[in-house]
mmCIF file of C-alpha atoms in Angstrom:
data_model
loop_
_atom_site.group_PDB
_atom_site.id
_atom_site.type_symbol
_atom_site.label_atom_id
_atom_site.label_comp_id
_atom_site.label_asym_id
_atom_site.label_seq_id
_atom_site.Cartn_x
_atom_site.Cartn_y
_atom_site.Cartn_z
ATOM 1 C CA UNK F 929 25.555 -7.758 -9.345
ATOM 2 C CA UNK F 930 22.147 -5.883 -7.651
ATOM 3 C CA UNK F 931 21.391 -2.863 -9.228
ATOM 4 C CA UNK F 932 18.731 -1.652 -6.939
ATOM 5 C CA UNK F 933 15.206 -3.106 -5.454
ATOM 6 C CA UNK F 934 13.621 -3.343 -8.464
ATOM 7 C CA UNK F 935 10.003 -4.295 -6.698
ATOM 8 C CA UNK F 936 8.561 -6.613 -3.572
ATOM 9 C CA UNK F 937 5.265 -8.659 -5.122
ATOM 10 C CA UNK F 938 2.282 -8.571 -3.121
ATOM 11 C CA UNK F 939 0.009 -12.140 -3.664
ATOM 12 C CA UNK F 940 -3.629 -10.532 -3.181
ATOM 13 C CA UNK F 941 -7.482 -11.123 -4.071
ATOM 14 C CA UNK F 942 -8.761 -8.364 -5.803
ATOM 15 C CA UNK F 943 -6.441 -6.080 -7.565
ATOM 16 C CA UNK F 944 -8.681 -3.854 -7.864
ATOM 17 C CA UNK F 945 -9.783 -2.764 -3.656
ATOM 18 C CA UNK F 946 -5.229 -2.944 -3.035
ATOM 19 C CA UNK F 947 -4.911 -0.796 -6.621
ATOM 20 C CA UNK F 948 -7.287 1.407 -4.190
ATOM 21 C CA UNK F 949 -5.493 0.803 -0.665
ATOM 22 C CA UNK F 950 -1.994 1.556 -1.270
ATOM 23 C CA UNK F 951 -2.538 3.535 -3.776
ATOM 24 C CA UNK F 952 -4.586 6.225 -1.571
ATOM 25 C CA UNK F 953 -2.642 4.729 1.333
ATOM 26 C CA UNK F 954 0.874 5.752 0.548
ATOM 27 C CA UNK F 955 -0.240 8.091 -2.409
ATOM 28 C CA UNK F 956 1.092 6.054 -5.190
ATOM 29 C CA UNK F 957 0.954 6.338 -9.191
ATOM 30 C CA UNK F 958 -0.431 3.055 -11.072
ATOM 31 C CA UNK F 959 2.305 3.204 -14.040
ATOM 32 C CA UNK F 960 0.697 -0.653 -15.245
ATOM 33 C CA UNK F 961 -1.173 -3.201 -15.508
ATOM 34 C CA UNK F 962 -0.759 -5.946 -17.239
ATOM 35 C CA UNK F 963 -1.756 -9.733 -17.875
ATOM 36 C CA UNK F 964 0.654 -12.045 -18.009
ATOM 37 C CA UNK F 965 -1.093 -15.380 -18.829
ATOM 38 C CA UNK F 966 2.438 -17.418 -19.199
ATOM 39 C CA UNK F 967 2.776 -16.575 -15.002
ATOM 40 C CA UNK F 968 -0.924 -16.495 -14.766
ATOM 41 C CA UNK F 969 -1.780 -13.407 -12.912
ATOM 42 C CA UNK F 970 -2.859 -9.714 -13.720
ATOM 43 C CA UNK F 971 -1.048 -7.287 -11.689
ATOM 44 C CA UNK F 972 -0.260 -3.358 -11.040
ATOM 45 C CA UNK F 973 2.720 -2.190 -10.776
ATOM 46 C CA UNK F 974 2.668 0.932 -8.127
ATOM 47 C CA UNK F 975 5.953 3.216 -8.429
ATOM 48 C CA UNK F 976 7.398 3.850 -4.898
ATOM 49 C CA UNK F 977 10.467 5.886 -6.450
ATOM 50 C CA UNK F 978 12.924 5.679 -9.985
ATOM 51 C CA UNK F 979 12.176 1.991 -9.997
ATOM 52 C CA UNK F 980 10.900 0.581 -6.968
ATOM 53 C CA UNK F 981 7.536 -0.737 -7.461
ATOM 54 C CA UNK F 982 5.053 -2.132 -5.151
ATOM 55 C CA UNK F 983 3.751 -5.231 -7.534
ATOM 56 C CA UNK F 984 0.174 -6.329 -6.641
ATOM 57 C CA UNK F 985 -0.419 -9.894 -8.339
ATOM 58 C CA UNK F 986 -3.738 -11.076 -8.515
ATOM 59 C CA UNK F 987 -3.949 -15.017 -9.425
ATOM 60 C CA UNK F 988 -5.493 -15.637 -12.956
ATOM 61 C CA UNK F 989 -6.853 -19.099 -11.358
ATOM 62 C CA UNK F 990 -5.924 -21.193 -7.924
ATOM 63 C CA UNK F 991 -3.503 -23.352 -9.255
ATOM 64 C CA UNK F 992 -1.844 -21.015 -10.701
ATOM 65 C CA UNK F 993 1.504 -19.836 -8.385
ATOM 66 C CA UNK F 994 0.004 -17.501 -6.760
ATOM 67 C CA UNK F 995 -3.071 -18.805 -6.095
ATOM 68 C CA UNK F 996 -1.138 -21.719 -4.579
ATOM 69 C CA UNK F 997 0.392 -18.888 -2.476
ATOM 70 C CA UNK F 998 -3.109 -17.696 -1.131
ATOM 71 C CA UNK F 999 -4.192 -20.341 -0.389
ATOM 72 C CA UNK F 1000 -1.623 -21.635 1.601
ATOM 73 C CA UNK F 1001 -0.610 -18.405 2.910
ATOM 74 C CA UNK F 1002 -2.572 -15.811 2.311
ATOM 75 C CA UNK F 1003 -2.293 -12.498 1.806
ATOM 76 C CA UNK F 1004 1.497 -10.919 1.811
ATOM 77 C CA UNK F 1005 4.510 -10.413 0.428
ATOM 78 C CA UNK F 1006 4.951 -13.281 -2.797
ATOM 79 C CA UNK F 1007 8.622 -12.289 -3.259
ATOM 80 C CA UNK F 1008 11.413 -9.651 -3.935
ATOM 81 C CA UNK F 1009 13.015 -8.547 -6.829
ATOM 82 C CA UNK F 1010 15.974 -7.030 -7.634
ATOM 83 C CA UNK F 1011 17.739 -5.076 -10.345
ATOM 84 C CA UNK F 1012 20.229 -6.458 -12.380
ATOM 85 C CA UNK F 1013 22.328 -5.919 -15.648
ATOM 86 C CA UNK F 1014 21.826 -8.875 -17.926
ATOM 87 C CA UNK F 1015 19.487 -11.077 -16.544
ATOM 88 C CA UNK F 1016 21.107 -13.980 -18.543
ATOM 89 C CA UNK F 1017 24.979 -13.307 -17.231
ATOM 90 C CA UNK F 1018 23.004 -12.850 -13.854
ATOM 91 C CA UNK F 1019 21.928 -16.396 -14.198
ATOM 92 C CA UNK F 1020 25.120 -17.633 -14.725
ATOM 93 C CA UNK F 1021 26.796 -17.058 -12.081
ATOM 94 C CA UNK F 1022 24.245 -17.507 -9.566
ATOM 95 C CA UNK F 1023 24.025 -21.243 -10.972
ATOM 96 C CA UNK F 1024 27.810 -21.574 -10.600
ATOM 97 C CA UNK F 1025 27.144 -21.308 -6.746
ATOM 98 C CA UNK F 1026 24.904 -24.064 -6.231
ATOM 99 C CA UNK F 1027 21.878 -21.875 -6.285
ATOM 100 C CA UNK F 1028 19.368 -23.278 -7.966
ATOM 101 C CA UNK F 1029 17.205 -21.053 -10.825
ATOM 102 C CA UNK F 1030 13.363 -22.372 -11.821
ATOM 103 C CA UNK F 1031 13.808 -20.694 -14.659
ATOM 104 C CA UNK F 1032 16.395 -22.057 -17.876
ATOM 105 C CA UNK F 1033 15.840 -18.834 -19.074
ATOM 106 C CA UNK F 1034 15.053 -15.229 -19.001
ATOM 107 C CA UNK F 1035 10.423 -14.835 -19.698
ATOM 108 C CA UNK F 1036 8.706 -12.490 -19.543
ATOM 109 C CA UNK F 1037 8.439 -9.631 -17.022
ATOM 110 C CA UNK F 1038 6.454 -6.996 -15.990
ATOM 111 C CA UNK F 1039 6.680 -3.724 -18.497
ATOM 112 C CA UNK F 1040 8.870 -5.643 -20.548
ATOM 113 C CA UNK F 1041 11.562 -6.684 -18.626
ATOM 114 C CA UNK F 1042 13.531 -10.130 -19.055
ATOM 115 C CA UNK F 1043 13.084 -11.931 -15.736
ATOM 116 C CA UNK F 1044 14.414 -15.424 -13.799
ATOM 117 C CA UNK F 1045 13.137 -16.489 -10.446
ATOM 118 C CA UNK F 1046 15.285 -18.417 -8.113
ATOM 119 C CA UNK F 1047 14.832 -20.959 -5.863
ATOM 120 C CA UNK F 1048 13.453 -19.947 -2.940
ATOM 121 C CA UNK F 1049 14.739 -22.805 -0.480
ATOM 122 C CA UNK F 1050 18.991 -21.340 -1.971
ATOM 123 C CA UNK F 1051 17.811 -17.424 -1.081
ATOM 124 C CA UNK F 1052 16.695 -18.002 2.724
ATOM 125 C CA UNK F 1053 13.356 -19.206 2.134
ATOM 126 C CA UNK F 1054 12.937 -15.414 -0.597
ATOM 127 C CA UNK F 1055 11.104 -15.870 -3.165
ATOM 128 C CA UNK F 1056 13.990 -13.745 -5.611
ATOM 129 C CA UNK F 1057 12.713 -12.571 -9.108
ATOM 130 C CA UNK F 1058 16.030 -10.482 -11.052
ATOM 131 C CA UNK F 1059 14.866 -8.203 -13.248
ATOM 132 C CA UNK F 1060 16.590 -7.035 -16.423
ATOM 133 C CA UNK F 1061 14.374 -3.644 -18.101
ATOM 134 C CA UNK F 1062 12.916 -3.507 -20.664
ATOM 135 C CA UNK F 1063 15.990 -1.346 -23.125
ATOM 136 C CA UNK F 1064 14.613 2.218 -23.714
ATOM 137 C CA UNK F 1065 13.070 2.179 -27.570
ATOM 138 C CA UNK F 1066 16.329 4.254 -29.766
ATOM 139 C CA UNK C 1452 5.758 10.040 1.376
ATOM 140 C CA UNK C 1453 7.604 7.436 0.594
ATOM 141 C CA UNK C 1454 11.196 8.458 -0.365
ATOM 142 C CA UNK C 1455 12.603 4.512 -1.484
ATOM 143 C CA UNK C 1456 11.989 0.413 -0.724
ATOM 144 C CA UNK C 1457 14.742 1.214 1.919
ATOM 145 C CA UNK C 1458 14.644 -2.669 2.909
ATOM 146 C CA UNK C 1459 13.483 -6.132 2.881
ATOM 147 C CA UNK C 1460 14.154 -7.926 6.609
ATOM 148 C CA UNK C 1461 14.485 -11.391 6.174
ATOM 149 C CA UNK C 1462 14.370 -13.590 8.737
ATOM 150 C CA UNK C 1463 17.032 -16.482 9.917
ATOM 151 C CA UNK C 1464 17.955 -18.568 12.119
ATOM 152 C CA UNK C 1465 21.573 -18.212 11.373
ATOM 153 C CA UNK C 1466 22.870 -14.498 11.080
ATOM 154 C CA UNK C 1467 25.857 -15.668 10.774
ATOM 155 C CA UNK C 1468 25.390 -18.214 7.486
ATOM 156 C CA UNK C 1469 22.816 -15.874 6.155
ATOM 157 C CA UNK C 1470 25.515 -13.390 6.120
ATOM 158 C CA UNK C 1471 28.083 -15.434 4.293
ATOM 159 C CA UNK C 1472 25.359 -16.608 1.678
ATOM 160 C CA UNK C 1473 23.455 -13.251 1.269
ATOM 161 C CA UNK C 1474 26.455 -11.408 0.281
ATOM 162 C CA UNK C 1475 28.853 -14.064 -0.941
ATOM 163 C CA UNK C 1476 25.604 -15.070 -3.983
ATOM 164 C CA UNK C 1477 24.683 -11.428 -4.346
ATOM 165 C CA UNK C 1478 28.354 -10.434 -4.065
ATOM 166 C CA UNK C 1479 26.895 -7.453 -1.119
ATOM 167 C CA UNK C 1480 29.001 -5.146 1.543
ATOM 168 C CA UNK C 1481 27.733 -6.164 5.262
ATOM 169 C CA UNK C 1482 27.408 -1.988 6.289
ATOM 170 C CA UNK C 1483 26.131 -2.185 10.111
ATOM 171 C CA UNK C 1484 25.649 -5.279 12.480
ATOM 172 C CA UNK C 1485 23.858 -4.632 15.421
ATOM 173 C CA UNK C 1486 21.820 -6.411 18.335
ATOM 174 C CA UNK C 1487 18.407 -4.480 19.142
ATOM 175 C CA UNK C 1488 17.446 -5.751 22.241
ATOM 176 C CA UNK C 1489 14.033 -4.073 22.726
ATOM 177 C CA UNK C 1490 13.165 -5.883 19.123
ATOM 178 C CA UNK C 1491 14.654 -9.294 20.375
ATOM 179 C CA UNK C 1492 17.005 -9.807 17.276
ATOM 180 C CA UNK C 1493 20.562 -9.308 15.989
ATOM 181 C CA UNK C 1494 20.888 -8.417 12.712
ATOM 182 C CA UNK C 1495 22.835 -7.400 10.029
ATOM 183 C CA UNK C 1496 22.557 -4.721 7.786
ATOM 184 C CA UNK C 1497 23.964 -5.728 3.699
ATOM 185 C CA UNK C 1498 23.110 -2.174 0.974
ATOM 186 C CA UNK C 1499 22.009 -3.008 -2.470
ATOM 187 C CA UNK C 1500 22.582 0.533 -3.595
ATOM 188 C CA UNK C 1501 22.855 3.405 -1.946
ATOM 189 C CA UNK C 1502 20.154 3.770 1.018
ATOM 190 C CA UNK C 1503 18.861 0.324 0.392
ATOM 191 C CA UNK C 1504 19.320 -2.861 2.168
ATOM 192 C CA UNK C 1505 18.536 -6.782 3.267
ATOM 193 C CA UNK C 1506 18.174 -6.822 6.032
ATOM 194 C CA UNK C 1507 19.156 -10.372 8.034
ATOM 195 C CA UNK C 1508 17.179 -11.200 11.112
ATOM 196 C CA UNK C 1509 18.310 -13.702 13.490
ATOM 197 C CA UNK C 1510 15.568 -13.564 16.718
ATOM 198 C CA UNK C 1511 17.412 -13.293 20.257
ATOM 199 C CA UNK C 1512 14.981 -16.025 21.895
ATOM 200 C CA UNK C 1513 11.796 -17.996 19.966
ATOM 201 C CA UNK C 1514 9.557 -15.758 22.203
ATOM 202 C CA UNK C 1515 10.543 -12.432 20.649
ATOM 203 C CA UNK C 1516 7.946 -11.471 17.427
ATOM 204 C CA UNK C 1517 11.076 -12.672 14.853
ATOM 205 C CA UNK C 1518 11.212 -16.245 16.653
ATOM 206 C CA UNK C 1519 7.418 -16.434 16.752
ATOM 207 C CA UNK C 1520 7.261 -15.536 13.311
ATOM 208 C CA UNK C 1521 10.136 -18.136 12.592
ATOM 209 C CA UNK C 1522 8.382 -20.770 14.686
ATOM 210 C CA UNK C 1523 5.005 -20.232 12.466
ATOM 211 C CA UNK C 1524 6.406 -19.866 8.609
ATOM 212 C CA UNK C 1525 10.466 -20.262 8.619
ATOM 213 C CA UNK C 1526 12.783 -18.718 7.465
ATOM 214 C CA UNK C 1527 11.956 -16.075 4.950
ATOM 215 C CA UNK C 1528 10.722 -12.637 4.620
ATOM 216 C CA UNK C 1529 9.679 -10.569 7.213
ATOM 217 C CA UNK C 1530 9.023 -7.129 6.892
ATOM 218 C CA UNK C 1531 9.256 -4.501 4.316
ATOM 219 C CA UNK C 1532 10.548 -0.702 4.770
ATOM 220 C CA UNK C 1533 10.098 2.424 3.039
ATOM 221 C CA UNK C 1534 12.264 5.360 3.559
ATOM 222 C CA UNK C 1535 9.874 8.302 4.861
ATOM 223 C CA UNK C 1536 11.010 11.830 5.513
ATOM 224 C CA UNK C 1537 9.843 12.669 8.422
ATOM 225 C CA UNK C 1538 8.227 9.375 10.487
ATOM 226 C CA UNK C 1539 5.912 11.538 13.013
ATOM 227 C CA UNK C 1540 4.515 12.982 10.451
ATOM 228 C CA UNK C 1541 3.635 9.608 7.777
ATOM 229 C CA UNK C 1542 2.804 7.913 11.210
ATOM 230 C CA UNK C 1543 -0.369 10.799 11.954
ATOM 231 C CA UNK C 1544 -1.301 10.926 8.125
ATOM 232 C CA UNK C 1545 -1.377 7.568 7.573
ATOM 233 C CA UNK C 1546 -3.459 7.094 10.805
ATOM 234 C CA UNK C 1547 -5.821 9.173 9.600
ATOM 235 C CA UNK C 1548 -6.574 6.556 6.890
ATOM 236 C CA UNK C 1549 -8.013 3.514 9.031
ATOM 237 C CA UNK C 1550 -4.350 1.884 9.151
ATOM 238 C CA UNK C 1551 -3.314 0.639 12.942
ATOM 239 C CA UNK C 1552 0.225 1.059 13.944
ATOM 240 C CA UNK C 1553 1.757 -1.283 16.242
ATOM 241 C CA UNK C 1554 3.914 1.366 17.662
ATOM 242 C CA UNK C 1555 2.779 4.693 19.701
ATOM 243 C CA UNK C 1556 5.541 6.257 18.792
ATOM 244 C CA UNK C 1557 8.733 6.134 16.349
ATOM 245 C CA UNK C 1558 11.343 3.689 17.438
ATOM 246 C CA UNK C 1559 14.921 2.984 17.465
ATOM 247 C CA UNK C 1560 15.718 1.475 14.356
ATOM 248 C CA UNK C 1561 18.300 0.004 12.613
ATOM 249 C CA UNK C 1562 21.852 2.118 11.857
ATOM 250 C CA UNK C 1563 19.912 5.094 14.535
ATOM 251 C CA UNK C 1564 17.128 5.173 12.205
ATOM 252 C CA UNK C 1565 13.119 6.552 13.228
ATOM 253 C CA UNK C 1566 11.152 3.525 12.968
ATOM 254 C CA UNK C 1567 7.344 2.255 12.699
ATOM 255 C CA UNK C 1568 5.386 -0.379 11.991
ATOM 256 C CA UNK C 1569 1.853 -0.649 10.544
ATOM 257 C CA UNK C 1570 -0.648 -3.505 10.625
ATOM 258 C CA UNK C 1571 0.091 -6.119 8.606
ATOM 259 C CA UNK C 1572 -3.592 -7.100 8.576
ATOM 260 C CA UNK C 1573 -4.463 -3.623 6.414
ATOM 261 C CA UNK C 1574 -1.735 -3.690 4.256
ATOM 262 C CA UNK C 1575 -2.332 -6.369 2.116
ATOM 263 C CA UNK C 1576 -0.953 -8.600 4.453
ATOM 264 C CA UNK C 1577 2.285 -6.771 4.177
ATOM 265 C CA UNK C 1578 4.119 -6.089 8.129
ATOM 266 C CA UNK C 1579 4.973 -2.493 7.052
ATOM 267 C CA UNK C 1580 8.741 -0.720 8.487
ATOM 268 C CA UNK C 1581 8.479 3.319 7.629
ATOM 269 C CA UNK C 1582 12.149 4.184 8.249
ATOM 270 C CA UNK C 1583 13.169 7.741 8.820
ATOM 271 C CA UNK C 1584 16.987 8.037 8.240
ATOM 272 C CA UNK C 1585 19.016 9.132 11.117
ATOM 273 C CA UNK C 1586 20.285 13.011 10.832
ATOM 274 C CA UNK C 1587 23.739 13.034 9.466
ATOM 275 C CA UNK C 1588 26.628 14.252 12.186
ATOM 276 C CA UNK C 1589 26.811 17.829 11.546
#
């Protein structure tokens, strides 16, 4: 069901400062930067290896989900994302196991992916994201 | 410097219950179980793909690091571990960049690995582990 650990999402107050920190400390390449208005974040993806990334997230406003997370918990790991083949199929399989989905249907994630979140209370306290990567252009 | 996201370590109150949850929910295989007295945990490694795992951690006592984490933050992501080629070399490189190491020298990790932790305050609030996998038997 899970193909890989796709990324670890880290909430931060200052995206540019954290891009500098992580890219210099671990010698990582920034492969994408994006503003996701729907999720209320600006973000960057730093490649660790293959299709595994560190995702840095700065909230667009204090009342966004990541803004509220920062106010409550401070900077640190916000969620963990796992690659799947087909996100809709996986959502269906998971729902039948009694785990609550935070999304009714897949939404837009980083780098053209389709994503869905699972309720952290049903997954050991970990906010969990499913990621179906963008289809390569033909 | 980083070869992969090696594992996400999740703190929990009841290891057996969480092994059941994660292995059934995500169809993951339990590849190792261990008691690490030095770190005050009993743990299990569930393979996501290749050398990437979900690590489940139950404290051996409330005054262990994971026990204190649970009391303060509840169940959830405790740390993130990255695979490296040589943990001692990587510790040295990282120390020269001004990041504090929580270990002076590598210690014993899961499945015969050598590990070291970095101070979360210097890594964006993420407790970060470096992992050098066990050398394969010749």
